[in-house]
Amino acid sequence: MTARALDNVRTGRFQRTLALTTAVGSVVTAVEIYFEHDRAGFGNRMMWWPVVLGPIGAVAGVAGACNRRLARTLLPLASVAITANGVQGTYLHLRGIAQKPGGWRMARYNIEMGPPMLAPALMSMVGGMGLVAAVLRREGST
């Protein structure tokens, strides 16, 4: 199984799969983020960014799977935006935990009750998949 996976990467078949995985991951992540941020009442306007970037990542992932040129242009642009927003979200979530009563002195409680500490990292991983897909060799290219 590992040999077959490596062969798929070597021959370029994995590039399209990873682009489509980025598209699906963008939608799933955006939906989950929407529900979590809605629960928080979208108290900060920046909470809308990952919700908006989800469909953009989905379109870029599908376009990258279907078109070689879009896989090298649109997919990395969307993926960089998604990754950067995930890093920004991680900072904001860590800051949100620190701002809760007791801050980091009550870390165990505030990590459980505050914003999910590592959830934005999921978004960064989806963006990272798109970046990897953009640089992988595509099937049929020399």
Coordinates of C-alpha atoms in Angstrom, one line a residue:
M1 CA 0.0 0.0 0.0
T2 CA 2.8 2.4 0.8
A3 CA 4.6 1.6 -2.5
R4 CA 1.3 2.4 -4.4
A5 CA 0.9 5.7 -2.5
L6 CA 4.5 6.7 -3.3
D7 CA 3.9 5.7 -7.0
N8 CA 0.8 7.9 -7.1
V9 CA 2.9 10.9 -5.8
R10 CA 5.8 10.1 -8.2
T11 CA 3.5 9.8 -11.3
G12 CA 1.4 12.9 -10.4
R13 CA -1.9 11.2 -9.6
F14 CA -1.9 12.4 -6.0
Q15 CA -1.9 16.1 -7.0
R16 CA -5.6 16.0 -8.1
T17 CA -6.6 14.0 -5.1
L18 CA -5.0 16.4 -2.7
A19 CA -6.6 19.4 -4.4
L20 CA -10.0 17.8 -4.1
T21 CA -9.3 16.9 -0.4
T22 CA -8.5 20.6 0.1
A23 CA -11.9 21.5 -1.4
V24 CA -13.8 19.0 0.9
G25 CA -11.7 20.0 3.9
S26 CA -12.5 23.7 3.3
V27 CA -16.2 23.1 3.2
V28 CA -16.2 20.8 6.3
T29 CA -14.0 23.3 8.2
A30 CA -16.1 26.3 7.2
V31 CA -19.3 24.7 8.3
E32 CA -17.9 23.7 11.7
I33 CA -16.4 27.1 12.2
Y34 CA -19.8 28.7 11.3
F35 CA -21.6 26.7 14.0
E36 CA -18.9 27.4 16.6
H37 CA -18.7 31.1 15.8
D38 CA -22.5 31.4 15.6
R39 CA -22.6 29.9 19.1
A40 CA -20.3 32.8 20.2
G41 CA -22.6 35.3 18.4
F42 CA -19.9 36.3 15.9
G43 CA -18.8 38.8 18.6
N44 CA -15.7 39.8 16.5
R45 CA -16.1 40.6 12.8
M46 CA -13.0 38.6 12.1
M47 CA -15.0 35.5 13.0
W48 CA -16.5 35.7 9.5
W49 CA -13.2 35.4 7.7
P50 CA -12.8 31.6 8.0
V51 CA -16.5 31.1 7.1
V52 CA -16.0 33.1 3.9
L53 CA -12.6 31.5 3.1
G54 CA -14.2 28.0 3.2
P55 CA -16.1 28.3 -0.1
I56 CA -13.2 30.1 -1.7
G57 CA -11.0 27.1 -0.8
A58 CA -13.6 24.7 -2.1
V59 CA -13.8 26.5 -5.5
A60 CA -10.0 26.7 -5.7
G61 CA -9.5 23.0 -4.8
V62 CA -12.0 21.8 -7.4
A63 CA -10.6 24.3 -10.0
G64 CA -7.1 23.0 -9.2
A65 CA -8.1 19.4 -9.6
C66 CA -9.7 20.2 -13.0
N67 CA -7.2 22.7 -14.5
R68 CA -3.4 22.6 -14.4
R69 CA -3.0 26.4 -14.6
L70 CA -5.5 27.0 -11.8
A71 CA -3.7 24.5 -9.7
R72 CA -0.6 26.6 -9.9
T73 CA -2.3 30.0 -9.5
L74 CA -5.7 30.1 -7.8
L75 CA -5.1 27.1 -5.5
P76 CA -1.9 28.5 -3.8
L77 CA -3.4 32.0 -3.4
A78 CA -6.5 30.6 -1.7
S79 CA -4.4 28.2 0.4
V80 CA -2.0 30.9 1.6
A81 CA -5.1 33.0 2.7
I82 CA -6.6 30.0 4.5
T83 CA -3.3 29.1 6.2
A84 CA -2.7 32.7 7.3
N85 CA -6.2 32.9 8.6
G86 CA -5.7 29.7 10.6
V87 CA -2.5 31.1 12.1
Q88 CA -4.3 34.4 12.9
G89 CA -7.1 32.4 14.5
T90 CA -4.7 30.4 16.6
Y91 CA -3.3 33.7 18.0
L92 CA -6.8 35.1 18.6
H93 CA -8.0 31.9 20.4
L94 CA -4.9 31.9 22.6
R95 CA -5.5 35.6 23.4
G96 CA -9.2 34.7 24.1
I97 CA -8.1 32.1 26.6
A98 CA -5.7 34.6 28.3
Q99 CA -8.5 37.2 28.5
K100 CA -10.9 34.9 30.4
P101 CA -11.1 35.5 34.2
G102 CA -7.9 34.0 35.7
G103 CA -6.2 33.8 32.2
W104 CA -3.4 31.3 32.0
R105 CA -3.3 30.8 35.8
M106 CA -6.5 28.9 35.4
A107 CA -5.4 27.3 32.2
R108 CA -7.1 24.0 32.6
Y109 CA -10.5 25.6 33.1
N110 CA -10.1 28.3 30.5
I111 CA -8.8 26.0 27.9
E112 CA -11.9 23.8 28.3
M113 CA -14.4 26.6 28.6
G114 CA -12.8 29.2 26.3
P115 CA -12.2 29.3 22.6
P116 CA -10.9 26.0 21.3
M117 CA -7.1 26.4 21.5
L118 CA -6.0 24.3 18.5
A119 CA -9.1 24.4 16.3
P120 CA -7.7 27.1 14.0
A121 CA -4.8 24.8 13.3
L122 CA -7.2 22.6 11.4
M123 CA -7.8 25.4 9.1
S124 CA -4.1 25.9 8.6
M125 CA -3.7 22.2 7.8
V126 CA -6.4 22.5 5.1
G127 CA -4.5 25.5 3.6
G128 CA -1.3 23.5 3.9
M129 CA -2.8 20.6 1.9
G130 CA -3.7 23.1 -0.9
L131 CA -0.1 24.5 -0.9
V132 CA 1.3 21.0 -1.1
A133 CA -1.1 20.1 -4.0
A134 CA 0.0 23.3 -5.8
V135 CA 3.6 22.3 -5.8
L136 CA 3.2 18.6 -6.5
R137 CA 3.9 17.2 -10.0
R138 CA 0.7 16.7 -12.0
E139 CA -0.1 13.6 -13.9
G140 CA 0.9 13.9 -17.5
S141 CA 3.4 16.8 -16.9
T142 CA 7.1 16.4 -17.7

